[in-house]
Each structure stands twice: as C-alpha cells, then as structure tokens.
Coordinates of C-alpha atoms in Angstrom, one line a residue:
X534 CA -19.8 12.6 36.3
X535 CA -18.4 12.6 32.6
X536 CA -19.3 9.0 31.6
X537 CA -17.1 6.9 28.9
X538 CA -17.7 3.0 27.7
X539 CA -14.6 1.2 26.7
X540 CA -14.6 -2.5 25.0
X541 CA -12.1 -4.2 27.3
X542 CA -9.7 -6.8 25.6
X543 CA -7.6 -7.9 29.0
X544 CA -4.4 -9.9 28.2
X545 CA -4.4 -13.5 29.3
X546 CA -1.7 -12.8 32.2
X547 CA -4.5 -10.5 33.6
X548 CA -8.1 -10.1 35.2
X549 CA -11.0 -8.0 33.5
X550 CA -10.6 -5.9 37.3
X551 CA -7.0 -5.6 37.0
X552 CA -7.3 -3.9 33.5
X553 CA -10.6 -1.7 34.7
X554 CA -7.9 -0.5 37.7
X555 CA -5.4 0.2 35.8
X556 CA -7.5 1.7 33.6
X557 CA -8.9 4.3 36.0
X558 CA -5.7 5.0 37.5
X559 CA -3.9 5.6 34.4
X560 CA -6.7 8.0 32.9
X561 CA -6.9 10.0 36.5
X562 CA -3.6 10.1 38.4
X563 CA -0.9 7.9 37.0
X564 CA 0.1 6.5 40.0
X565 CA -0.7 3.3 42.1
X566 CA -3.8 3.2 44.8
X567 CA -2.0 2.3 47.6
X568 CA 0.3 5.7 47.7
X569 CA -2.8 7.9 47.2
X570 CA -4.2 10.2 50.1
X571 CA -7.9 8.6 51.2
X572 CA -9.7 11.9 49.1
X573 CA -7.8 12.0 45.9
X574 CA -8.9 8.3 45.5
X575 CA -12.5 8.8 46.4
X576 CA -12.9 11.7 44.2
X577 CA -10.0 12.0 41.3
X578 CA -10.0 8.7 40.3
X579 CA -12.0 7.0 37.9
X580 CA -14.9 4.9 38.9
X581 CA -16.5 1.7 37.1
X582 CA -20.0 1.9 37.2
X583 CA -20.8 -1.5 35.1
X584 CA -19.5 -3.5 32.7
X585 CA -21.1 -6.6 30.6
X586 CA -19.6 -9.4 28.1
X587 CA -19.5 -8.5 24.6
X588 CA -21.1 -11.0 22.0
X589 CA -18.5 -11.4 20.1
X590 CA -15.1 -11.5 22.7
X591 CA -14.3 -8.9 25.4
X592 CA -16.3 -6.4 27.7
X593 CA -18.2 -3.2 27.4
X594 CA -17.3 -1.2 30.9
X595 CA -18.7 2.3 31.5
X596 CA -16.3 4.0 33.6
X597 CA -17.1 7.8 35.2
X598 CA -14.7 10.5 35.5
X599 CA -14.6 13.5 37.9
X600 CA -15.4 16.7 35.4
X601 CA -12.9 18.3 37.6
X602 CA -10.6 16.9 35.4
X603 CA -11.1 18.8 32.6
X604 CA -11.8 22.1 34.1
X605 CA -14.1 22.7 30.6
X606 CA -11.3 21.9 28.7
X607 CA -11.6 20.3 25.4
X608 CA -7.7 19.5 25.2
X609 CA -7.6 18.0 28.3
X610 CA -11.1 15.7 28.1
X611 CA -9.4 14.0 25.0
X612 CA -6.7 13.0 27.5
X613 CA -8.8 12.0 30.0
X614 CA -10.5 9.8 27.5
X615 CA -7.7 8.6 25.6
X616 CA -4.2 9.4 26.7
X617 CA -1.7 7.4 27.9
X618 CA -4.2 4.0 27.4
X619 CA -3.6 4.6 23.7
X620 CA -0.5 3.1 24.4
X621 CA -1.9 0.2 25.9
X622 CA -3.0 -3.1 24.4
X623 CA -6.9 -4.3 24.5
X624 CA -8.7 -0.7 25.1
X625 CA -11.0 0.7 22.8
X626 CA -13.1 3.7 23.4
X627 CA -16.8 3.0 22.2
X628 CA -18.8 5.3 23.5
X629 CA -19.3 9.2 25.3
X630 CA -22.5 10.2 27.0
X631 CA -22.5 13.8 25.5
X632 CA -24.9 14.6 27.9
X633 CA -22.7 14.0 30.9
X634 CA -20.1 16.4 30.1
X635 CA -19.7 19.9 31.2
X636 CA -21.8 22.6 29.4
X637 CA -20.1 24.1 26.5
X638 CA -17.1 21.6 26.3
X639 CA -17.8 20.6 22.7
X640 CA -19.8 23.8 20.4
X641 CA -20.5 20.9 17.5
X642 CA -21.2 21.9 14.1
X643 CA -22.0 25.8 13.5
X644 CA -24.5 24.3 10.8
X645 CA -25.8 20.8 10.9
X646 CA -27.7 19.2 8.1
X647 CA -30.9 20.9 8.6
X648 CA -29.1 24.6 8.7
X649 CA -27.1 23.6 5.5
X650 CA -30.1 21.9 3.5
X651 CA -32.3 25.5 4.3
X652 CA -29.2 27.8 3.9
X653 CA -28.5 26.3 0.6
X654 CA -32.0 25.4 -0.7
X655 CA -31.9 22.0 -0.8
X656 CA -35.0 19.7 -0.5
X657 CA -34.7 16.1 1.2
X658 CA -32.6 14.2 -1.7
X659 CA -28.9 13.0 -1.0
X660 CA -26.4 15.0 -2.5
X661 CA -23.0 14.6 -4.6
X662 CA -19.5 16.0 -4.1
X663 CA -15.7 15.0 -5.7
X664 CA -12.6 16.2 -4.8
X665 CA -10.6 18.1 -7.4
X666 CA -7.1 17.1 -8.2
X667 CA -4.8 15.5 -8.7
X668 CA -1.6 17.7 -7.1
X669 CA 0.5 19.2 -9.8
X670 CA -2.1 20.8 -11.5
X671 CA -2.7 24.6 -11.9
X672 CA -4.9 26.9 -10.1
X673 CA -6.2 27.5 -14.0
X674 CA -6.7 23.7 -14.3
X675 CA -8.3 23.3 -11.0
X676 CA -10.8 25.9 -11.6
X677 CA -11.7 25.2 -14.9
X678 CA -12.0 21.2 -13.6
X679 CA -14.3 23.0 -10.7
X680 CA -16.3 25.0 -13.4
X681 CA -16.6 21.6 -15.3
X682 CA -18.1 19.7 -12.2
X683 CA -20.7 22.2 -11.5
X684 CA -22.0 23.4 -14.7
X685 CA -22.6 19.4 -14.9
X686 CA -24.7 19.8 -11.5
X687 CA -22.0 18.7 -8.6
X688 CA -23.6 20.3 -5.2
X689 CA -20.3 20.7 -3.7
X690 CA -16.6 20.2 -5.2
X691 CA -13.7 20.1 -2.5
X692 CA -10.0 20.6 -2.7
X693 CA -8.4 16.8 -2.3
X694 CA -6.6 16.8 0.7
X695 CA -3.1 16.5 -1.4
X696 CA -3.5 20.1 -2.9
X697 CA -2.4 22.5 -0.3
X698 CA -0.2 25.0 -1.3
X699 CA 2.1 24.2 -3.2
X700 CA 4.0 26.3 -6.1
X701 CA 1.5 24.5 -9.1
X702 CA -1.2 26.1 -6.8
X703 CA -1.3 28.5 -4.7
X704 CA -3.5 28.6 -2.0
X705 CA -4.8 31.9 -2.8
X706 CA -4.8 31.7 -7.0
X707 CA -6.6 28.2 -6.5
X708 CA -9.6 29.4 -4.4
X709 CA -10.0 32.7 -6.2
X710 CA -10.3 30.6 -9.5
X711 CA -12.2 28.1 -7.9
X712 CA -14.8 30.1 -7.1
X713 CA -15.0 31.9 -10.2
X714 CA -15.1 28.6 -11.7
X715 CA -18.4 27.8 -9.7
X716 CA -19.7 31.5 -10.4
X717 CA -19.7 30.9 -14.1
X718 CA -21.4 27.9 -14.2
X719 CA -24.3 29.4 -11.9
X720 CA -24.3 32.2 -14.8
X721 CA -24.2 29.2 -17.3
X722 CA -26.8 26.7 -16.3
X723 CA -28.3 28.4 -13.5
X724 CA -27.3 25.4 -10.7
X725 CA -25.7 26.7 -7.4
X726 CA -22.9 24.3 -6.5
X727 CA -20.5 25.0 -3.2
X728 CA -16.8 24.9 -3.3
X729 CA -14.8 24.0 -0.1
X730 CA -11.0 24.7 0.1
X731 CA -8.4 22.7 2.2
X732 CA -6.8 24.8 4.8
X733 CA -5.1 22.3 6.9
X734 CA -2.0 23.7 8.2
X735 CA -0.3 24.2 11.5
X736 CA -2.7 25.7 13.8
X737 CA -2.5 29.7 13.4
X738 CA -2.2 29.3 9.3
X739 CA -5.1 26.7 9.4
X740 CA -7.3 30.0 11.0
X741 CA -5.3 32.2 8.3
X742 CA -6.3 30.3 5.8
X743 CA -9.8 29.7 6.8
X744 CA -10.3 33.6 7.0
X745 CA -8.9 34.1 3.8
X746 CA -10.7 31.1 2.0
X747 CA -13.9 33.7 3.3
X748 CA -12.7 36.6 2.3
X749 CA -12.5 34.7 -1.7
X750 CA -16.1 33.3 -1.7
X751 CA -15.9 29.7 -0.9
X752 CA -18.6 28.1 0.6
X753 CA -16.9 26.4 3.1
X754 CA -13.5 24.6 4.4
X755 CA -11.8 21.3 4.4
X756 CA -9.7 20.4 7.5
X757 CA -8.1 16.9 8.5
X758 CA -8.3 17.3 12.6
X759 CA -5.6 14.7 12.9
X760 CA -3.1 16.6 11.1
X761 CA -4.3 20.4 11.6
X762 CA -5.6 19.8 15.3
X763 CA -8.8 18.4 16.8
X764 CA -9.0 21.9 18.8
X765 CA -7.9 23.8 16.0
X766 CA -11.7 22.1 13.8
X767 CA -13.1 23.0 17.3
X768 CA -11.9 26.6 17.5
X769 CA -12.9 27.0 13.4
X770 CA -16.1 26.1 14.0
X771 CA -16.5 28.5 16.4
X772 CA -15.6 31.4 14.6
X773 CA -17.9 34.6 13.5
X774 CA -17.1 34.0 9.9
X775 CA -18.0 30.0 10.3
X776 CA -17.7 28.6 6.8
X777 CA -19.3 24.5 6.9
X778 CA -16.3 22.0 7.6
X779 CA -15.7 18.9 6.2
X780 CA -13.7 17.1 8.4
X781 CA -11.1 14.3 6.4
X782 CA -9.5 10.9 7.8
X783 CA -6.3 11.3 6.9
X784 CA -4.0 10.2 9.5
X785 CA -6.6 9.3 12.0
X786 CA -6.6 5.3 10.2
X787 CA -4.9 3.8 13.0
X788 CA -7.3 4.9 15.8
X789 CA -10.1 3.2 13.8
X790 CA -9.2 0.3 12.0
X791 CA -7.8 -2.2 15.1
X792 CA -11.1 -4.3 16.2
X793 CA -9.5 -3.8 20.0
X794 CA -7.6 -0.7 19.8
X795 CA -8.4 3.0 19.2
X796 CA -11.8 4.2 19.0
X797 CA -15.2 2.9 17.4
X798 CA -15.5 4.2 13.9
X799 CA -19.1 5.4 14.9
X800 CA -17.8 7.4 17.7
X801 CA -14.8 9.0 15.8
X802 CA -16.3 10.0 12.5
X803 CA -19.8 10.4 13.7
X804 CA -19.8 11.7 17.0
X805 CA -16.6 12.6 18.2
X806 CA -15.9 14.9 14.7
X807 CA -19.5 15.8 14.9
X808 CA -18.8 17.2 18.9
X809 CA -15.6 19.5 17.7
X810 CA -17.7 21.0 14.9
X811 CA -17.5 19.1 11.3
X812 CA -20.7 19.7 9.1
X813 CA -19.5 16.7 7.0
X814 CA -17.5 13.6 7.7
X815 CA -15.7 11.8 5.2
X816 CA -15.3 8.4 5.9
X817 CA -13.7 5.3 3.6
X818 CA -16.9 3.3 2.3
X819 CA -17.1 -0.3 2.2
X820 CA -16.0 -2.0 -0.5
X821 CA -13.3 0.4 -2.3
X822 CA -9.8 0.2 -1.4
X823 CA -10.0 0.7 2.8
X824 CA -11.5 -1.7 5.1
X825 CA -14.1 -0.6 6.4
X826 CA -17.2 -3.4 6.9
X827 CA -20.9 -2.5 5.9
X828 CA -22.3 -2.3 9.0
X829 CA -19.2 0.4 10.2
X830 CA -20.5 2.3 8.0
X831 CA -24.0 1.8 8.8
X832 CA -22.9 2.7 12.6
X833 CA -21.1 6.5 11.4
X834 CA -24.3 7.4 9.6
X835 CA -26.3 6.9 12.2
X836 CA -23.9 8.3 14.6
X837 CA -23.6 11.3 12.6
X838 CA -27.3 11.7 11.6
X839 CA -28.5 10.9 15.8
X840 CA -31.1 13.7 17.2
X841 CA -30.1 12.8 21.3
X842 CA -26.7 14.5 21.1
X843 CA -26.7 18.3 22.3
X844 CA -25.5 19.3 19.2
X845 CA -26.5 19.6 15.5
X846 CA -26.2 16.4 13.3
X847 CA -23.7 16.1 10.5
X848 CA -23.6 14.9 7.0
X849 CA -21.9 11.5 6.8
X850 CA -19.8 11.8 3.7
X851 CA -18.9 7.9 2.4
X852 CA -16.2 8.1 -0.3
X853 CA -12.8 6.1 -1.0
X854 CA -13.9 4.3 -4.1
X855 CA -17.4 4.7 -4.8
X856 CA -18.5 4.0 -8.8
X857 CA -21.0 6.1 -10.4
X858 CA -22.5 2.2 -11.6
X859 CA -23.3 2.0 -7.8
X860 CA -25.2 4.7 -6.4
X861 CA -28.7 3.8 -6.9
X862 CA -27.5 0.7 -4.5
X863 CA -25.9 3.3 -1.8
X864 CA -28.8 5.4 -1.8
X865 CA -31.1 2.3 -1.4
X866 CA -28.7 1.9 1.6
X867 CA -27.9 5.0 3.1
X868 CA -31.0 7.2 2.6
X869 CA -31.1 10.8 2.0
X870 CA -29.3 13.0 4.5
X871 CA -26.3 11.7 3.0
X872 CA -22.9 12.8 0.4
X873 CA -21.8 10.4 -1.8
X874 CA -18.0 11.5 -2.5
X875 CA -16.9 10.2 -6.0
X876 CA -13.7 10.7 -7.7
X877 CA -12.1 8.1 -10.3
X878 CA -15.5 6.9 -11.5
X879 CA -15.5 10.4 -12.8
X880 CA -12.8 11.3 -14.4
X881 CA -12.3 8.2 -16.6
X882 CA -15.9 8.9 -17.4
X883 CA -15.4 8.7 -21.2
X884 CA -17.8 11.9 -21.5
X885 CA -15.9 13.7 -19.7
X886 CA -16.5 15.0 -15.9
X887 CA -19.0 17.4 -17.0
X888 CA -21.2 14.3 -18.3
X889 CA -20.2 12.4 -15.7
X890 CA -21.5 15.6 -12.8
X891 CA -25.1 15.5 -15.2
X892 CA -25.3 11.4 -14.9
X893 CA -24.6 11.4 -11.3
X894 CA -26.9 15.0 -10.4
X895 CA -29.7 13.1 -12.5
X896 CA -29.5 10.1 -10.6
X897 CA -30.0 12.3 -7.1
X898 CA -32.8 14.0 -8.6
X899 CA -34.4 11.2 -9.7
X900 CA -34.9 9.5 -5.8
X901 CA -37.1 12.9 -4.6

C-alpha cells in the first residue's frame, strides 16, 4: 500500500470524514460510494489509516492507496497523489513514505552529494555557485563572465534560467564558450570549477539539448521540472550520458507557497525533486525577495540531505537574494553539504566578479 500524509483544512460547511471521503474517492475513482460494485470499493479506493490534530490548525491524515493504481508509473502516481484535489480548497500534501511505493517508481539522483563531492574532489566544506546572465548578452559575454567567475574560484557557474536560446545566445555558441571559459581558468589558476547549462524546453528538445550540452563539455544541466516536465528530469536522470541536474522553481511557486494548499516545501524541493532525479535543488532563501520562512528552509535541507530515502541525497541549493556580507551566518546555519547561490551581491561587487568569486571561495575555504 503506497502511503501519502495530507494536512487537512475542511471547510466550515463540512466534517474532517466528509473531506477524508471525498478525498479518497476523488484520488481513486471519481465517483460516489454508493454506485460502486462491493470490490472496487474494498480494493481501488483509498483508505485512511490515521489522522491527528495539527498544533497549529487542521489535521495530518495518512491515507493508503492501492499500487495498482499506478501500474509503476511515475506519471500516473503524481495523479494519484495530487490530481484533481489540486483543485480543491484545504489539501496539502505533506508527506510520501518512499519506502511504500513500488520498486523502481522513482530512480532519484544519478549522483547524490557523496558521488559529486568524490567525482569532483571536493572535501566536506559548502560550496558556491551564481548564475550567469542577465538575457541579452552574448555567448562571448557569457563566457568570458563564466571565465571571470572561475578563475576567481566559483565551484560551479549555471546558465540563469532566463537564458535559453535566444538569438543574443545560442544555445550551442553559449555552452561551447562557456566551457572554454571554465577551461582557461583551470589553465590560469589551476581551480576546477563546473559549468551547468539550461536545457529546459519541451520534452524531446530538453533530451536534445541535454545530449548536446554533453557532447560540449559541461559538467552538468539545469532543468525547471515544472516547465520542462517532472518526467522529463526523471527520464534525464536516467540516461547513460547522466550529466548532475539542478533542478529550478520556476513556476512551481504556487504549489508551495499557500500554508493549506499545494505541497510542503520540504517534500517538493527536497524529496519529491530529489525522487525524479535532481542533484541540486534550488530553493528561494529566507529573507531575500520570496517568502519563504527560516524554518522552510530548515525543513528542504534536511529533506534533501535525509539518509532513510531509497535514493541518493541531494544538495540543497538556497539562493534568491543571498549577500556575500551574509554567508558566514548561512553556513553557521546550514552546515556543509550545502550551495550557497549568489548573484547581485556579485556583480555590483565594486572589484569586480572575479574579486567578488575570490572573497566568497576564501570564505568556504576558510570553514574546513
């Protein structure tokens, strides 16, 4: 039995057992008990198996569903767990015992932070990462900002999820120059830095462009699964070429930002992305210019970093506003198997970004 905990919000008109029914009807057969034959409601529909208040307002109900459901399919869990109820008011999913699903359902990562930190030669300390933009600049420009990053001692410089394709850049031009941008400063200073490039797309040029993103030298790929496809990160991952994914939010804000809606921020960016095969996740931090509170954030970390899931653990990747001033304080906060993901702080960095890359790699280096 495939076991799912919601937080339950019911409506005043309405019982906590009335939304729990309608709840396991909805998510099963979409249609009312009492015109069901006596097996398909023993065995297709879904089944409460306990519920408890919530400290705060609301209930926490585990509810099991019939694997049969699925038939191993990834597409079709994700409507089993979240379909049609996303249209309905007061339902948030909180929770997934990975361990009660079929085998092979989800592959997770193809790396995991221990396979990345040995693969790359990193020891224990956190590590840093920016995005490289902004859209309208040249693949030229965008290499030579990606050369700048690294010689300063960036460990990994990503495409911002804004630079696509477009006629400024072309896919193709900006990766190639990208990565000679990181090869030179290797040459130059000797420090190995990664470069991921974004590939999202429709579904078959996502793959296209996550083979040809290999076939240039990157290091790995960035994908937003609510735009590309949740299956499509899933299928990526699972390729014989796997490059790392990071794994963006854009899009995905309304499934995580209601307190009685959507899904738990832990269990999307930590777990859920984690389960279709992201390396990293990037998730807004606290304090910048999204809402997420400290302790959300708190909760994807450890989602992402947990050792009970049956697959590898993930990087959680905090970023939407963080100041160079303020990373001693995050990695006080966050500990070491963590990315901090800068961007403005650097480039108004009156130094320049190849001083601010040195300031920033220094202050890593400085908590082994």
């Amino acid at each position: 039995m495939m076991k799912v905990t919601y937080h339950i919000f019911p409506a005043e008109d309405e019982s906590l057992e009335e939304k729990v029914e309608s709840i396991c009807l909805e998510q099963s057969v979409e249609l009312p008990r009492r015109v069901l034959p006596g097996r398909i409601a023993r065995e297709v529909v879904g089944e409460p198996l306990d519920a408890e208040a919530l400290e705060e307002e609301g209930h926490r109900v585990t509810i099991g569903w019939n694997p049969e459901l699925t038939r191993g399919d990834l597409s079709q869990f994700l409507n089993t767990l979240y379909g049609n109820i996303s249209l309905q008011a007061g339902i948030r999913v909180a929770a997934v015992d990975w361990n009660s699903l079929p085998d092979g359902l989800f592959g997770g990562p193809a790396f995991g932070i221990g396979v990345l930190r040995e693969s790359w030669d990193l020891d224990g300390r956190p590590l840093c990462a920016t995005s490289l933009k902004p859209a309208g600049s040249t693949a030229e420009e965008l290499g030579e900002l990606c050369r700048a990053f690294a010689a300063g001692g960036m460990d990994i410089m990503k495409d911002d999820h804004g630079v696509s394709d477009q006629a400024w850049a072309p896919f193709g031009e900006r990766v190639r120059r990208c990565v000679e941008g990181v090869r030179h400063a290797e040459q130059e200073t000797g420090h190995r830095a990664r470069y991921f490039a974004h590939i999202t797309a429709r579904a078959d040029r996502c793959v296209e462009r996550y083979r040809r993103a290999a076939e240039l030298g990157a290091d790995g790929a960035l994908v937003c699964p609510h735009i590309a496809g949740m299956e499509t990160m899933h299928q990526l991952a699972r390729m014989d070429l796997s490059l790392p994914i990071i794994a963006h939010p854009a899009f995905s804000g309304g499934l995580t930002t209601h307190p009685h809606q959507g899904l738990t921020p832990d269990l999307l960016y930590g777990q859920l992305w984690r389960a279709l095969g992201a390396d990293l996740v990037v998730y807004p931090n606290t304090g910048g210019r999204f809402s997420f509170s400290l302790a959300e954030c708190e909760s994807i970390n450890k989602a992402a970093r947990r050792g009970d899931l049956p697959f590898p653990s993930a990087f959680p990747m905090p970023g939407g506003g963080m100041r160079l001033e303020n990373i001693p304080r995050w990695m006080e906060t966050y500990g070491p198997d963590t990315v901090f993901l800068l961007g403005t702080s650097l480039y108004e960095h009156p130094g320049g970004v190849r001083e601010a890359a040195r300031e920033l790699a220094a202050m890593l280096k400085g908590s082994e």
